[in-house]
Amino acid sequence: MKRLFSLFNVVSLALLGAAAYAYTEVQRPPATPEAPKLQLQERQSKPVKVYFSDAQVQTMKPETRTVQVTQDTPAATAQAALRAWANGPQTQGSLPVVPKGSPAPNVWLRGTHVYVDLPESYQRLRYGTSGERMLLCTLTRTLLEVRGQDVTFLVGGKNVETLWHLDLREPYRAQDCTDQ
């Protein structure tokens, strides 16, 4: 009769036990993660200078607004300034640059460069040259008040050569948008 507790049998039994344990561990469902706790961020008020058009569409009229931001970053401040710009002026003698209810453009910063993604609906505004210049320059001056040295415009997330009349291939700088 062979020995019951031979080295081969003991090692085989240990390997069988390890395999059974590993199998049960693999088959057990993973632990359910806890949902993250919702934390409301406190909004901060920041003053920004927003530019609009005068009644003759010749000069830009600045208006100081207080915007609400959840993060005190230049990008969040710039986006809040563009929302105030899209909502239109609050003072007499200033005209909105886009029709009421138009969406605000998206903005992001890369170093000292500002990129603005204009909604595609802005191409259907059919402004003349002075209206397009006022649209681009009020955006440029508003954003350069927050931060940056130049503004590059995209339309619908794509580079375009013109909005209708004005060239969008080169970035706009503050000196490109001085009042006449």
C-alpha positions as a LaTeX table, in Angstrom:
\begin{tabular}{lrrr}
\hline
Residue & $x$ (\AA) & $y$ (\AA) & $z$ (\AA) \\
\hline
Met1 & 0.00 & 0.00 & 0.00 \\
Lys2 & 1.26 & 3.41 & $-0.94$ \\
Arg3 & 1.61 & 6.19 & 1.53 \\
Leu4 & $-1.34$ & 8.57 & 1.75 \\
Phe5 & 0.70 & 11.60 & 2.81 \\
Ser6 & 3.50 & 11.41 & 0.28 \\
Leu7 & 5.24 & 14.60 & $-0.82$ \\
Phe8 & 3.48 & 14.49 & $-4.20$ \\
Asn9 & 0.01 & 14.17 & $-2.59$ \\
Val10 & 0.64 & 17.00 & $-0.12$ \\
Val11 & 1.91 & 19.37 & $-2.83$ \\
Ser12 & $-0.99$ & 18.44 & $-5.13$ \\
Leu13 & $-3.51$ & 19.04 & $-2.33$ \\
Ala14 & $-1.93$ & 22.45 & $-1.59$ \\
Leu15 & $-2.08$ & 23.42 & $-5.27$ \\
Leu16 & $-5.71$ & 22.25 & $-5.50$ \\
Gly17 & $-6.58$ & 24.34 & $-2.44$ \\
Ala18 & $-4.80$ & 27.41 & $-3.87$ \\
Ala19 & $-6.63$ & 26.97 & $-7.19$ \\
Ala20 & $-10.00$ & 26.66 & $-5.42$ \\
Tyr21 & $-9.28$ & 29.80 & $-3.38$ \\
Ala22 & $-8.21$ & 31.75 & $-6.49$ \\
Tyr23 & $-11.35$ & 30.61 & $-8.32$ \\
Thr24 & $-13.65$ & 31.85 & $-5.53$ \\
Glu25 & $-11.79$ & 35.19 & $-5.41$ \\
Val26 & $-12.15$ & 35.67 & $-9.16$ \\
Gln27 & $-15.85$ & 34.77 & $-9.14$ \\
Arg28 & $-16.74$ & 37.14 & $-6.28$ \\
Pro29 & $-18.33$ & 40.39 & $-7.56$ \\
Pro30 & $-16.27$ & 43.52 & $-7.04$ \\
Ala31 & $-17.12$ & 45.81 & $-4.16$ \\
Thr32 & $-19.54$ & 48.56 & $-5.04$ \\
Pro33 & $-17.75$ & 51.90 & $-4.98$ \\
Glu34 & $-19.21$ & 54.69 & $-2.92$ \\
Ala35 & $-20.67$ & 57.58 & $-4.83$ \\
Pro36 & $-18.68$ & 60.78 & $-4.51$ \\
Lys37 & $-20.16$ & 63.36 & $-2.23$ \\
Leu38 & $-21.69$ & 66.31 & $-4.02$ \\
Gln39 & $-19.89$ & 69.47 & $-3.07$ \\
Leu40 & $-21.39$ & 72.74 & $-4.10$ \\
Gln41 & $-18.81$ & 75.25 & $-5.13$ \\
Glu42 & $-19.11$ & 78.73 & $-3.82$ \\
Arg43 & $-19.55$ & 81.38 & $-6.45$ \\
Gln44 & $-17.37$ & 84.44 & $-6.36$ \\
Ser45 & $-18.19$ & 87.83 & $-7.79$ \\
Lys46 & $-15.63$ & 89.36 & $-10.13$ \\
Pro47 & $-15.79$ & 92.68 & $-11.93$ \\
Val48 & $-15.07$ & 92.54 & $-15.67$ \\
Lys49 & $-15.13$ & 95.13 & $-18.43$ \\
Val50 & $-17.40$ & 94.13 & $-21.32$ \\
Tyr51 & $-17.54$ & 96.04 & $-24.60$ \\
Phe52 & $-20.62$ & 96.76 & $-26.71$ \\
Ser53 & $-21.37$ & 98.89 & $-29.76$ \\
Asp54 & $-22.64$ & 102.45 & $-29.84$ \\
Ala55 & $-25.82$ & 103.24 & $-31.78$ \\
Gln56 & $-23.88$ & 104.14 & $-34.96$ \\
Val57 & $-21.72$ & 100.96 & $-34.85$ \\
Gln58 & $-18.59$ & 103.15 & $-34.91$ \\
Thr59 & $-17.13$ & 103.00 & $-31.39$ \\
Met60 & $-17.02$ & 100.49 & $-28.59$ \\
Lys61 & $-18.60$ & 101.36 & $-25.27$ \\
Pro62 & $-17.21$ & 99.65 & $-22.17$ \\
Glu63 & $-19.49$ & 98.54 & $-19.38$ \\
Thr64 & $-18.27$ & 97.18 & $-16.06$ \\
Arg65 & $-20.18$ & 94.08 & $-15.00$ \\
Thr66 & $-19.99$ & 91.81 & $-11.99$ \\
Val67 & $-19.96$ & 88.17 & $-13.05$ \\
Gln68 & $-20.22$ & 85.01 & $-10.96$ \\
Val69 & $-17.45$ & 82.42 & $-11.25$ \\
Thr70 & $-16.92$ & 79.15 & $-9.38$ \\
Gln71 & $-13.17$ & 79.12 & $-10.00$ \\
Asp72 & $-10.90$ & 82.11 & $-9.78$ \\
Thr73 & $-9.08$ & 81.35 & $-13.04$ \\
Pro74 & $-8.64$ & 83.51 & $-16.15$ \\
Ala75 & $-10.48$ & 80.93 & $-18.29$ \\
Ala76 & $-13.55$ & 80.88 & $-16.01$ \\
Thr77 & $-13.54$ & 84.67 & $-15.82$ \\
Ala78 & $-13.25$ & 84.95 & $-19.62$ \\
Gln79 & $-16.16$ & 82.54 & $-20.16$ \\
Ala80 & $-18.31$ & 84.47 & $-17.66$ \\
Ala81 & $-17.41$ & 87.73 & $-19.43$ \\
Leu82 & $-18.54$ & 86.25 & $-22.77$ \\
Arg83 & $-21.85$ & 85.18 & $-21.24$ \\
Ala84 & $-22.36$ & 88.78 & $-20.04$ \\
Trp85 & $-21.37$ & 90.01 & $-23.53$ \\
Ala86 & $-23.93$ & 87.72 & $-25.19$ \\
Asn87 & $-26.67$ & 88.92 & $-22.80$ \\
Gly88 & $-26.24$ & 92.46 & $-24.08$ \\
Pro89 & $-25.69$ & 95.87 & $-22.50$ \\
Gln90 & $-27.47$ & 97.26 & $-19.46$ \\
Thr91 & $-26.83$ & 100.95 & $-20.12$ \\
Gln92 & $-28.63$ & 103.34 & $-22.46$ \\
Gly93 & $-26.85$ & 104.23 & $-25.68$ \\
Ser94 & $-25.19$ & 100.85 & $-26.13$ \\
Leu95 & $-26.33$ & 98.22 & $-28.59$ \\
Pro96 & $-25.93$ & 94.44 & $-28.24$ \\
Val97 & $-23.59$ & 92.94 & $-30.79$ \\
Val98 & $-25.53$ & 89.68 & $-31.23$ \\
Pro99 & $-29.31$ & 89.17 & $-31.13$ \\
Lys100 & $-30.90$ & 88.46 & $-27.75$ \\
Gly101 & $-30.83$ & 84.75 & $-26.95$ \\
Ser102 & $-27.73$ & 84.05 & $-29.03$ \\
Pro103 & $-25.37$ & 81.55 & $-27.40$ \\
Ala104 & $-22.13$ & 82.82 & $-25.93$ \\
Pro105 & $-18.97$ & 81.65 & $-27.68$ \\
Asn106 & $-16.72$ & 79.17 & $-25.92$ \\
Val107 & $-13.29$ & 80.36 & $-24.87$ \\
Trp108 & $-10.06$ & 78.76 & $-23.73$ \\
Leu109 & $-6.58$ & 80.03 & $-22.99$ \\
Arg110 & $-3.18$ & 78.67 & $-23.97$ \\
Gly111 & $-0.49$ & 80.74 & $-22.34$ \\
Thr112 & $-1.00$ & 84.30 & $-23.55$ \\
His113 & $-3.19$ & 83.27 & $-26.48$ \\
Val114 & $-6.98$ & 83.27 & $-26.31$ \\
Tyr115 & $-9.07$ & 81.01 & $-28.56$ \\
Val116 & $-12.74$ & 81.71 & $-29.19$ \\
Asp117 & $-15.07$ & 79.18 & $-30.78$ \\
Leu118 & $-17.93$ & 81.16 & $-32.32$ \\
Pro119 & $-21.20$ & 79.26 & $-32.75$ \\
Glu120 & $-22.07$ & 78.52 & $-36.37$ \\
Ser121 & $-25.18$ & 80.68 & $-36.01$ \\
Tyr122 & $-22.88$ & 83.74 & $-35.99$ \\
Gln123 & $-22.10$ & 83.10 & $-39.68$ \\
Arg124 & $-25.79$ & 83.53 & $-40.45$ \\
Leu125 & $-26.01$ & 87.01 & $-38.87$ \\
Arg126 & $-25.32$ & 88.62 & $-42.27$ \\
Tyr127 & $-23.67$ & 91.71 & $-40.80$ \\
Gly128 & $-21.84$ & 94.15 & $-42.99$ \\
Thr129 & $-18.16$ & 94.82 & $-42.62$ \\
Ser130 & $-18.62$ & 97.32 & $-39.79$ \\
Gly131 & $-20.98$ & 94.97 & $-37.94$ \\
Glu132 & $-18.56$ & 92.07 & $-38.24$ \\
Arg133 & $-15.68$ & 94.24 & $-37.12$ \\
Met134 & $-17.70$ & 95.37 & $-34.10$ \\
Leu135 & $-18.56$ & 91.74 & $-33.24$ \\
Leu136 & $-14.93$ & 90.59 & $-33.42$ \\
Cys137 & $-13.46$ & 93.68 & $-31.78$ \\
Thr138 & $-15.87$ & 93.80 & $-28.85$ \\
Leu139 & $-15.02$ & 90.16 & $-28.21$ \\
Thr140 & $-11.30$ & 90.85 & $-28.55$ \\
Arg141 & $-11.30$ & 93.88 & $-26.25$ \\
Thr142 & $-13.49$ & 92.11 & $-23.66$ \\
Leu143 & $-11.21$ & 89.06 & $-23.57$ \\
Leu144 & $-7.94$ & 90.97 & $-23.58$ \\
Glu145 & $-9.18$ & 92.89 & $-20.52$ \\
Val146 & $-9.18$ & 89.54 & $-18.71$ \\
Arg147 & $-5.87$ & 88.17 & $-20.01$ \\
Gly148 & $-3.87$ & 87.52 & $-23.14$ \\
Gln149 & $-2.13$ & 89.23 & $-26.00$ \\
Asp150 & $-4.19$ & 88.03 & $-28.97$ \\
Val151 & $-7.47$ & 86.30 & $-29.85$ \\
Thr152 & $-7.84$ & 83.59 & $-32.48$ \\
Phe153 & $-11.35$ & 82.93 & $-33.77$ \\
Leu154 & $-12.79$ & 79.58 & $-34.84$ \\
Val155 & $-16.30$ & 78.95 & $-36.15$ \\
Gly156 & $-18.04$ & 75.74 & $-35.10$ \\
Gly157 & $-14.73$ & 74.35 & $-33.82$ \\
Lys158 & $-12.97$ & 74.75 & $-37.17$ \\
Asn159 & $-10.50$ & 77.22 & $-38.61$ \\
Val160 & $-12.16$ & 79.37 & $-41.26$ \\
Glu161 & $-10.70$ & 82.03 & $-43.49$ \\
Thr162 & $-13.45$ & 84.63 & $-43.02$ \\
Leu163 & $-16.59$ & 85.20 & $-41.00$ \\
Trp164 & $-18.15$ & 86.87 & $-44.04$ \\
His165 & $-16.04$ & 89.88 & $-44.87$ \\
Leu166 & $-13.27$ & 89.95 & $-42.28$ \\
Asp167 & $-10.21$ & 87.74 & $-42.31$ \\
Leu168 & $-9.99$ & 85.23 & $-39.43$ \\
Arg169 & $-6.72$ & 83.57 & $-40.45$ \\
Glu170 & $-4.61$ & 85.80 & $-38.17$ \\
Pro171 & $-5.21$ & 86.49 & $-34.47$ \\
Tyr172 & $-6.72$ & 89.82 & $-33.43$ \\
Arg173 & $-4.73$ & 92.04 & $-31.07$ \\
Ala174 & $-5.82$ & 95.06 & $-29.03$ \\
Gln175 & $-4.23$ & 97.47 & $-31.54$ \\
Asp176 & $-6.32$ & 95.89 & $-34.33$ \\
Cys177 & $-9.46$ & 96.97 & $-32.49$ \\
Thr178 & $-9.01$ & 100.63 & $-31.67$ \\
Asp179 & $-11.93$ & 103.00 & $-32.10$ \\
Gln180 & $-11.96$ & 104.96 & $-35.32$ \\
\hline
\end{tabular}
